[in-house]
Coordinates of C-alpha atoms and ligand atoms in Angstrom, one line a residue:
S1 CA 0.1 -0.3 0.4
P2 CA 0.9 3.5 -1.1
L3 CA 3.4 5.2 2.3
T4 CA 1.1 8.2 4.5
T5 CA 1.2 9.7 7.5
D6 CA -1.2 7.2 8.4
S7 CA 0.1 3.6 7.0
K8 CA 1.4 1.5 10.0
I9 CA 4.9 2.0 11.3
L10 CA 6.4 -1.4 13.0
I11 CA 9.8 -1.2 14.5
V12 CA 11.6 -3.6 16.2
G13 CA 14.4 -3.1 18.4
A14 CA 13.9 -0.2 21.1
G15 CA 18.1 1.0 21.0
T16 CA 20.2 3.7 19.4
W17 CA 18.6 3.0 16.4
G18 CA 15.1 2.1 16.9
C19 CA 14.8 5.2 19.5
S20 CA 15.9 7.1 16.7
T21 CA 13.7 5.9 13.7
A22 CA 11.1 6.4 16.9
L23 CA 11.3 10.0 16.9
H24 CA 12.1 11.0 13.6
L25 CA 8.5 9.0 12.5
G26 CA 6.9 10.9 15.2
R27 CA 8.5 14.0 13.9
R28 CA 7.4 13.9 10.7
G29 CA 3.7 13.5 11.9
Y30 CA 3.2 9.0 11.7
K31 CA 0.6 8.3 13.1
H32 CA 0.9 5.1 14.6
V33 CA 4.0 3.9 14.8
T34 CA 4.0 1.2 17.0
V35 CA 8.6 -0.3 18.7
L36 CA 8.7 -4.2 20.2
D37 CA 11.3 -4.4 22.6
P38 CA 12.3 -7.1 25.3
Y39 CA 12.8 -4.1 27.7
P40 CA 12.2 -0.9 27.9
V41 CA 13.9 1.7 27.5
P42 CA 16.7 1.0 28.2
S43 CA 16.9 -2.2 27.1
P44 CA 20.1 -3.6 29.0
I45 CA 21.3 -5.3 26.1
S46 CA 21.1 -2.1 24.4
A47 CA 24.9 -1.3 23.0
G48 CA 23.9 2.1 23.5
T49 CA 22.7 1.4 27.7
D50 CA 26.0 2.9 29.0
L51 CA 27.1 6.4 30.3
N52 CA 28.9 7.2 27.4
K53 CA 30.4 6.9 23.7
I54 CA 33.2 8.2 21.4
L55 CA 31.3 11.3 18.8
E56 CA 33.2 9.7 15.2
L57 CA 36.5 10.5 15.6
G58 CA 37.9 9.1 12.5
S59 CA 36.3 8.3 8.5
F60 CA 36.2 4.8 7.6
A61 CA 36.5 6.0 4.0
G62 CA 39.8 5.1 3.3
D63 CA 40.6 6.9 0.2
D64 CA 37.3 6.4 -1.0
A65 CA 35.5 9.8 -2.5
D66 CA 31.7 8.4 -2.1
E67 CA 32.2 7.1 1.1
R68 CA 33.9 10.1 2.4
Y69 CA 30.9 11.9 1.1
V70 CA 29.3 9.5 2.9
S71 CA 30.8 10.4 5.8
N72 CA 31.1 13.6 6.1
K73 CA 27.0 13.8 5.2
L74 CA 26.5 11.5 8.5
L75 CA 28.8 12.8 10.9
E76 CA 27.4 17.3 9.9
A77 CA 23.5 15.4 10.3
A78 CA 24.7 13.7 13.9
T79 CA 27.1 17.0 15.0
E80 CA 23.9 19.2 14.2
G81 CA 22.4 17.5 16.5
W82 CA 24.5 16.9 19.3
R83 CA 24.6 20.8 18.8
N84 CA 21.7 22.3 18.5
D85 CA 18.2 19.7 18.7
P86 CA 16.7 19.6 22.4
V87 CA 16.3 16.1 22.2
F88 CA 20.4 15.8 22.2
K89 CA 22.5 18.7 22.9
P90 CA 22.0 18.5 26.9
H91 CA 24.0 15.3 26.9
F92 CA 26.9 16.2 24.1
H93 CA 30.3 17.0 26.0
E94 CA 33.3 18.7 23.1
T95 CA 36.0 18.1 25.1
G96 CA 37.7 17.2 22.2
C97 CA 40.1 13.6 21.9
I98 CA 43.3 12.7 21.8
L99 CA 44.3 9.8 19.0
A100 CA 46.6 7.7 19.8
A101 CA 49.2 3.9 18.7
T102 CA 51.8 2.1 19.9
S103 CA 53.2 0.3 17.1
N104 CA 53.9 1.1 13.5
E105 CA 51.1 -0.7 11.9
A106 CA 48.8 1.1 14.0
R107 CA 50.4 4.7 13.4
R108 CA 50.9 4.0 9.8
H109 CA 46.6 3.4 10.0
M110 CA 46.3 6.8 12.2
N111 CA 48.3 9.1 9.8
T112 CA 47.0 8.0 6.8
R113 CA 45.5 10.9 4.4
D114 CA 42.2 11.4 6.0
G115 CA 44.0 11.0 9.7
P116 CA 45.2 13.9 12.0
S117 CA 46.9 16.4 11.0
E118 CA 48.4 19.6 12.2
A119 CA 47.0 21.5 9.2
G120 CA 43.5 19.7 10.0
G121 CA 44.0 22.0 13.7
W122 CA 45.5 18.8 15.4
I123 CA 48.2 19.6 18.1
P124 CA 51.4 16.2 17.2
L125 CA 51.9 15.4 20.7
R126 CA 54.8 12.8 21.0
T127 CA 56.7 12.8 24.0
K128 CA 54.6 11.6 27.8
E129 CA 54.9 15.3 28.8
D130 CA 53.0 16.0 26.0
F131 CA 50.7 13.9 27.0
Q132 CA 50.6 14.6 30.4
A133 CA 49.8 18.1 29.7
T134 CA 46.3 17.5 27.5
M135 CA 44.9 17.1 31.1
P136 CA 45.1 18.1 35.1
K137 CA 48.0 17.5 36.5
G138 CA 48.0 14.5 38.6
V139 CA 45.5 12.6 36.2
L140 CA 48.0 11.8 33.1
T141 CA 50.4 10.5 35.9
G142 CA 51.7 7.0 33.6
E143 CA 55.5 6.5 31.0
F144 CA 52.7 6.7 28.3
P145 CA 55.6 3.8 26.6
G146 CA 55.1 4.0 22.9
W147 CA 53.0 6.5 22.2
E148 CA 52.4 9.1 19.4
G149 CA 50.0 10.5 18.9
W150 CA 47.3 13.5 18.8
W151 CA 44.7 16.3 20.6
M152 CA 41.8 17.8 19.6
Q153 CA 40.7 20.7 21.4
K154 CA 37.4 20.6 19.7
G155 CA 35.0 19.5 17.4
A156 CA 34.7 16.4 19.1
G157 CA 34.7 14.7 22.7
W158 CA 31.8 12.2 24.4
V159 CA 27.6 11.8 24.3
H160 CA 25.7 10.2 27.8
A161 CA 24.6 7.7 25.4
R162 CA 22.1 6.2 28.1
K163 CA 20.7 10.1 28.7
S164 CA 20.1 10.3 25.4
M165 CA 19.0 7.4 24.2
E166 CA 15.9 8.1 26.2
S167 CA 15.2 11.1 25.5
A168 CA 14.8 10.0 21.8
A169 CA 12.6 7.8 23.0
R170 CA 10.6 9.8 26.2
E171 CA 10.3 12.9 23.1
A172 CA 9.4 9.7 20.5
A173 CA 6.2 8.9 23.2
R174 CA 5.0 12.1 23.7
L175 CA 4.9 13.1 19.9
G176 CA 2.4 9.6 20.2
V177 CA 4.6 6.4 19.2
K178 CA 3.6 3.6 20.9
F179 CA 5.7 1.6 22.9
I180 CA 5.8 -2.3 23.8
T181 CA 8.2 -3.6 26.1
G182 CA 8.8 -7.2 28.0
D183 CA 10.2 -9.7 27.8
Q184 CA 7.0 -11.7 26.1
I185 CA 4.9 -9.3 24.7
G186 CA 7.5 -7.0 23.2
R187 CA 9.9 -10.0 21.9
V188 CA 9.9 -10.5 18.3
S189 CA 9.7 -14.1 17.8
S190 CA 9.3 -13.6 14.5
L191 CA 8.8 -11.4 11.0
I192 CA 5.0 -12.3 9.9
Y193 CA 6.1 -13.4 5.9
D194 CA 3.5 -13.4 3.5
S195 CA 4.9 -14.2 -0.4
T196 CA 5.6 -11.3 -1.1
D197 CA 6.3 -8.8 1.5
I198 CA 6.8 -8.8 5.3
R199 CA 3.4 -8.3 6.9
G200 CA 4.9 -6.9 10.2
A201 CA 6.1 -8.9 13.5
I202 CA 4.5 -12.1 16.3
T203 CA 5.6 -11.6 19.5
A204 CA 6.8 -14.6 22.2
D205 CA 3.2 -13.9 23.5
G206 CA 1.8 -15.2 20.6
T207 CA 0.6 -11.5 19.6
Y208 CA 1.0 -11.1 15.0
H209 CA 1.2 -7.8 15.0
Y210 CA 0.3 -6.0 11.9
A211 CA 2.2 -3.3 10.1
D212 CA 2.5 -1.5 6.4
R213 CA 6.4 -1.6 6.8
T214 CA 8.4 -3.4 9.3
I215 CA 11.6 -1.5 9.9
L216 CA 13.8 -3.9 11.5
S217 CA 16.1 -2.4 14.1
A218 CA 17.8 -5.3 16.7
G219 CA 21.2 -4.5 17.0
A220 CA 23.4 -7.5 17.0
S221 CA 20.8 -9.8 17.4
A222 CA 18.6 -8.5 14.3
A223 CA 20.1 -11.7 11.8
A224 CA 18.4 -14.1 14.6
L225 CA 15.2 -12.6 13.2
F226 CA 15.8 -12.4 9.7
D227 CA 18.7 -14.4 6.9
M228 CA 20.8 -11.2 6.9
K229 CA 22.7 -13.3 4.3
D230 CA 26.6 -12.9 6.5
Q231 CA 26.5 -9.0 6.6
L232 CA 26.0 -8.8 9.4
R233 CA 28.8 -10.4 11.7
P234 CA 26.9 -10.0 15.6
T235 CA 30.8 -9.0 17.4
A236 CA 31.0 -8.2 21.8
W237 CA 33.5 -6.0 23.5
T238 CA 34.2 -4.9 26.7
L239 CA 33.7 -2.3 29.5
A240 CA 34.0 -1.4 32.8
H241 CA 33.6 1.4 35.3
I242 CA 36.2 1.8 37.9
K243 CA 34.6 4.4 40.6
M244 CA 35.9 7.6 41.3
T245 CA 36.3 10.1 44.4
P246 CA 34.1 12.8 45.0
E247 CA 38.1 14.1 44.4
E248 CA 39.1 12.4 41.7
A249 CA 35.7 13.4 39.8
K250 CA 36.6 17.3 40.4
L251 CA 39.6 16.8 39.3
Y252 CA 39.1 14.8 35.9
K253 CA 35.7 16.8 34.8
N254 CA 35.7 18.4 31.2
L255 CA 38.8 16.2 30.0
P256 CA 39.7 15.2 26.6
V257 CA 38.7 11.8 25.3
L258 CA 41.9 9.1 25.4
F259 CA 41.7 6.6 22.9
N260 CA 45.1 5.2 22.1
I261 CA 43.6 2.3 19.2
E262 CA 45.1 -0.3 20.0
R263 CA 44.8 -0.4 23.7
G264 CA 41.9 1.0 24.2
F265 CA 39.7 4.3 25.5
F266 CA 38.9 6.1 29.3
M267 CA 36.2 9.3 29.3
E268 CA 35.6 11.7 32.3
P269 CA 33.8 10.0 35.6
D270 CA 30.0 10.5 34.5
E271 CA 28.6 13.3 36.8
D272 CA 26.0 10.5 38.3
N273 CA 28.1 8.1 40.5
H274 CA 31.5 9.2 39.7
E275 CA 32.3 6.3 37.6
L276 CA 35.0 6.4 35.0
K277 CA 34.4 4.0 31.7
M278 CA 36.8 2.4 29.5
C279 CA 37.4 -0.4 27.3
D280 CA 40.1 -2.4 26.4
E281 CA 40.6 -2.1 22.7
H282 CA 41.1 -4.9 20.4
P283 CA 39.1 -6.7 17.1
G284 CA 36.3 -8.1 19.0
Y285 CA 34.9 -11.7 20.5
C286 CA 32.8 -13.3 18.3
N287 CA 30.5 -16.1 20.2
W288 CA 30.3 -18.5 17.8
I289 CA 27.7 -22.2 18.5
S290 CA 26.4 -24.2 16.2
D291 CA 22.0 -23.1 15.5
A292 CA 20.2 -25.7 16.6
A293 CA 17.6 -24.3 13.9
A294 CA 19.7 -25.3 10.6
P295 CA 22.4 -27.5 12.1
D296 CA 24.2 -28.1 8.3
A297 CA 24.4 -24.5 8.2
G298 CA 27.6 -24.0 9.6
Q299 CA 28.7 -22.0 12.9
I300 CA 27.2 -18.4 13.8
S301 CA 27.5 -15.8 16.7
S302 CA 25.1 -16.0 19.1
P303 CA 25.2 -12.7 21.5
F304 CA 23.9 -13.2 25.0
A305 CA 24.1 -10.7 27.8
K306 CA 26.6 -10.9 30.9
N307 CA 27.6 -8.2 33.5
Q308 CA 30.9 -9.2 33.5
I309 CA 33.9 -9.6 31.0
P310 CA 37.3 -12.3 30.1
I311 CA 39.6 -12.0 32.8
E312 CA 42.2 -11.6 30.3
S313 CA 40.3 -7.8 29.2
E314 CA 40.3 -7.2 32.8
A315 CA 44.4 -7.5 32.9
R316 CA 44.1 -5.6 29.5
C317 CA 42.0 -3.2 30.8
R318 CA 44.7 -2.8 33.6
E319 CA 47.5 -2.9 31.1
F320 CA 46.1 0.7 29.2
L321 CA 45.6 2.1 32.4
R322 CA 49.1 1.2 33.8
E323 CA 50.3 2.4 30.5
T324 CA 48.0 5.9 31.0
M325 CA 47.6 5.8 35.0
P326 CA 48.8 4.0 37.1
H327 CA 47.6 5.6 40.2
L328 CA 44.3 3.5 39.2
A329 CA 45.3 0.2 37.9
D330 CA 44.8 -1.7 41.0
R331 CA 41.0 -0.8 41.8
P332 CA 38.8 -3.1 41.6
F333 CA 36.5 -1.8 38.6
S334 CA 33.2 -1.8 40.5
F335 CA 31.0 -2.5 37.5
A336 CA 31.7 -4.4 34.1
R337 CA 30.1 -6.3 30.8
I338 CA 30.2 -7.0 27.6
C339 CA 28.6 -5.3 23.9
W340 CA 27.8 -6.1 20.8
C341 CA 27.5 -4.9 17.9
A342 CA 26.8 -5.3 14.6
D343 CA 29.9 -4.9 11.5
T344 CA 29.1 -5.2 7.9
P345 CA 32.1 -6.0 5.9
N346 CA 33.2 -2.6 5.8
R347 CA 32.1 -1.3 8.3
A348 CA 29.5 0.6 6.4
F349 CA 25.5 0.9 8.0
L350 CA 23.1 -0.7 6.4
I351 CA 19.5 1.3 5.9
S352 CA 17.7 0.1 2.6
K353 CA 14.8 -1.2 2.1
H354 CA 14.7 -4.9 1.3
P355 CA 15.1 -5.7 -3.0
D356 CA 12.2 -8.8 -2.5
Y357 CA 10.5 -8.0 0.5
A358 CA 9.3 -4.0 -0.3
S359 CA 7.7 -3.0 3.0
L360 CA 11.1 -4.1 5.0
V361 CA 13.2 -1.4 6.1
L362 CA 17.1 -2.6 7.4
G363 CA 18.3 -0.2 10.0
V364 CA 21.7 -2.7 11.7
G365 CA 25.3 -2.8 10.9
G366 CA 26.3 -0.4 13.6
S367 CA 30.3 -1.4 13.3
G368 CA 31.1 -0.3 16.5
H369 CA 30.0 3.7 15.5
G370 CA 27.2 3.4 15.7
F371 CA 26.1 5.7 18.7
C372 CA 27.5 8.9 18.3
H373 CA 24.8 9.0 15.7
I374 CA 21.2 8.5 16.9
P375 CA 20.5 11.7 16.6
A376 CA 20.1 12.3 12.8
I377 CA 20.2 8.2 11.9
G378 CA 16.6 7.4 12.2
G379 CA 15.8 10.2 9.6
F380 CA 18.7 8.6 7.6
I381 CA 16.3 5.4 8.6
V382 CA 12.6 6.7 7.4
D383 CA 14.0 8.5 4.0
A384 CA 14.8 5.0 3.3
M385 CA 11.6 4.2 3.8
E386 CA 10.3 6.9 1.9
D387 CA 12.8 6.3 -1.4
K388 CA 14.6 9.7 -0.4
L389 CA 17.7 9.1 0.0
D390 CA 20.6 10.3 -2.3
D391 CA 22.3 8.0 -4.4
K392 CA 25.6 8.0 -3.1
L393 CA 24.2 7.3 0.4
K394 CA 21.6 4.8 -1.0
Q395 CA 24.4 3.1 -2.6
S396 CA 26.5 2.8 0.0
F397 CA 23.6 1.7 3.0
R398 CA 22.3 -1.1 -0.1
W399 CA 21.0 -4.2 0.7
R400 CA 25.2 -6.0 0.1
P401 CA 25.3 -10.2 0.3
E402 CA 27.3 -10.2 -2.4
T403 CA 30.7 -8.2 -0.1
A404 CA 29.5 -11.6 2.8
R405 CA 29.5 -14.1 0.2
G406 CA 32.4 -16.2 2.0
R407 CA 33.0 -14.1 4.6
D408 CA 36.4 -14.3 6.1
W409 CA 34.7 -13.3 10.2
K410 CA 37.9 -13.7 11.2
D411 CA 38.8 -10.2 9.8
L412 CA 39.8 -7.5 11.4
Q413 CA 37.8 -5.1 9.4
G414 CA 40.1 -2.0 10.7
R415 CA 41.4 -3.2 14.2
F416 CA 43.7 -2.7 16.5
G417 CA 44.4 -4.8 19.5
P418 CA 47.6 -4.9 21.8
Q419 CA 49.2 -8.3 21.3
G420 CA 47.4 -11.4 21.9
A421 CA 44.1 -10.1 21.2
N422 CA 45.5 -8.3 17.4
R423 CA 42.6 -10.7 16.8
V424 CA 39.2 -11.6 16.3
M425 CA 38.2 -13.9 20.1
D426 CA 35.7 -16.1 20.6
F427 CA 33.9 -16.1 24.1
Q428 CA 33.8 -20.6 23.5
D429 CA 37.4 -20.4 24.5
I430 CA 36.8 -18.2 27.5
K431 CA 37.8 -19.8 30.8
Q432 CA 37.6 -17.3 33.3
W433 CA 36.0 -14.7 33.6
T434 CA 35.4 -11.6 36.4
N435 CA 33.3 -12.3 39.9
I436 CA 32.1 -8.4 39.9
G437 CA 29.1 -7.8 42.8
E438 CA 29.7 -11.5 43.2
D439 CA 32.3 -11.4 45.8
Q440 CA 34.2 -8.6 46.4
E441 CA 31.5 -6.0 47.9
Ligands
FAD1 P1 20.8 -1.9 19.6 O1 20.9 -0.5 20.5 O2 22.0 -3.0 20.4 O3 19.8 -2.0 19.5 C1 19.4 -3.2 19.8 C2 18.3 -3.7 19.7 O4 17.6 -4.2 20.0 C3 17.8 -3.9 21.9 O5 17.4 -2.9 22.7 C4 17.2 -4.9 21.6 O6 16.8 -4.7 23.6 C5 16.5 -5.1 21.6 N1 16.2 -6.5 20.9 C6 16.8 -7.4 20.9 N2 16.0 -9.0 20.3 C7 15.2 -7.8 19.9 C8 13.8 -9.2 19.6 N3 14.1 -10.2 19.6 N4 12.7 -8.2 19.2 C9 12.2 -6.8 19.5 N5 13.9 -6.6 20.1 C10 14.3 -6.5 20.2 N6 29.5 3.6 18.8 C11 30.0 5.1 18.7 O7 29.4 6.3 17.7 N7 31.1 6.1 19.8 C12 31.5 4.5 20.5 O8 32.9 5.6 21.0 C13 30.6 3.5 20.8 N8 32.0 2.8 21.5 C14 31.5 1.6 21.6 C15 31.7 0.4 23.1 C16 31.0 -0.5 22.7 C17 31.7 -1.0 23.9 C18 30.1 -1.2 21.8 C19 29.8 -2.5 22.2 C20 29.6 -0.8 20.8 C21 30.1 1.0 20.7 N9 29.7 1.5 20.3 C22 30.1 3.2 19.8 C23 28.5 1.3 18.7 C24 27.4 1.4 18.8 O9 26.8 1.5 20.1 C25 25.9 0.6 18.0 O10 26.5 1.0 16.6 C26 24.9 1.8 18.6 O11 24.2 1.7 19.8 C27 23.6 0.0 17.8 O12 22.5 0.9 18.2 P2 21.4 -0.2 17.2 O13 19.8 0.3 17.6 O14 22.0 -1.0 15.9 O15 21.6 -2.0 18.2

């Protein structure tokens, strides 16, 4: 049926991109929008349920001019939202950022033609004193062994992730979008197929939610709900929190993001609980298991939730701290979790109508850099539904199974890790996990 603002639109997944899509549909006047999720916003399994995320530091385009156009277009739209949209503006902290690398290979990657440069307004950091001088005395007490980097004082920074997602959902609900959440009533178990199209989704309680258009934005879980033809690789990263004292929180306020592309990153502690979040950096963990529904189809990477991280990841976090802030290196973690995202083969987003099912719209493939686009990404997803994407965006965001045929599941996809973790890892190999909150408190 032709699309009008009276059409019934169903969004599967109220995570980062689902909330953004709900908001943009509401703003464009769609009157019958329903969002399904097993959890109320913020879903504990959403990649966006997090203290903070970096506002994109680099382009993912490499040397390709069209991909550069797409990267810039996305980043301009996001930045516009962070600076001016009242829904998102309070959650943006333009504190600047530091990008760094250690090995020759990672340095080369950092210093590509489109990378940071003095002409682009970046300040080179060559010595430990250079690094230490980017923050107040007493913060960066480490030796920065082998580090080289760049500092941008404005124009980038971090965003409060959970609060921006909640803010988008609140405004969408105010505009009339209906959220149906709960383990049974919100969990989609299957899409509704007829001979030629998708007609909505069925939830775990058996309810059929019929719709004129169905938007799939279930993040790392999307591939379990629809055959993505290997275009998504569910991959997890690891994060930890360190509780800071009120004095430390004051000292650490408004710090730039510090990101070594093969060691890890941290941002300033949050205002509410004074917790400093950090991630160790690596090419990610998959969870390779046989698919019970299709035992002959080979293995799939299957997401699962866990508020612990592998002991080896904790060790890497502490190594990163030892290099940068050794005074924190042995402090117990107050929280940790694994966090799932889904990589496309080239880490470009997949935002498109499905070529065979005209009513199905895909908004997936966050590829590790999808959070900072929350102010605008839903607009692009609605543009795809309305056939309004310009040609270059359409080409980049397209359904592209040909790029995933025979996919190398171990491809690093432009990421780095320290020695021993410079590879895509498998949770099936992990024997030891942290036990935060279990015997430490
Ligand atoms: P999600 O936000 O994960 O949402 C998926 C939703 O689907 C969830 O709400 C879930 O509950 C729901 N769902 C699952 N199953 C079902 C079902 N059966 N039925 C209905 N709903 C379902 N990006 C940045 O821009 N900057 C960063 O610094 C950054 N750092 C990151 C650090 C980590 C550790 C990780 C893991 C990711 C990071 N990202 C970052 C990437 C970013 O978080 C993701 O790209 C983005 O959040 C993905 O959004 P999404 O909507 O696709 O998925």
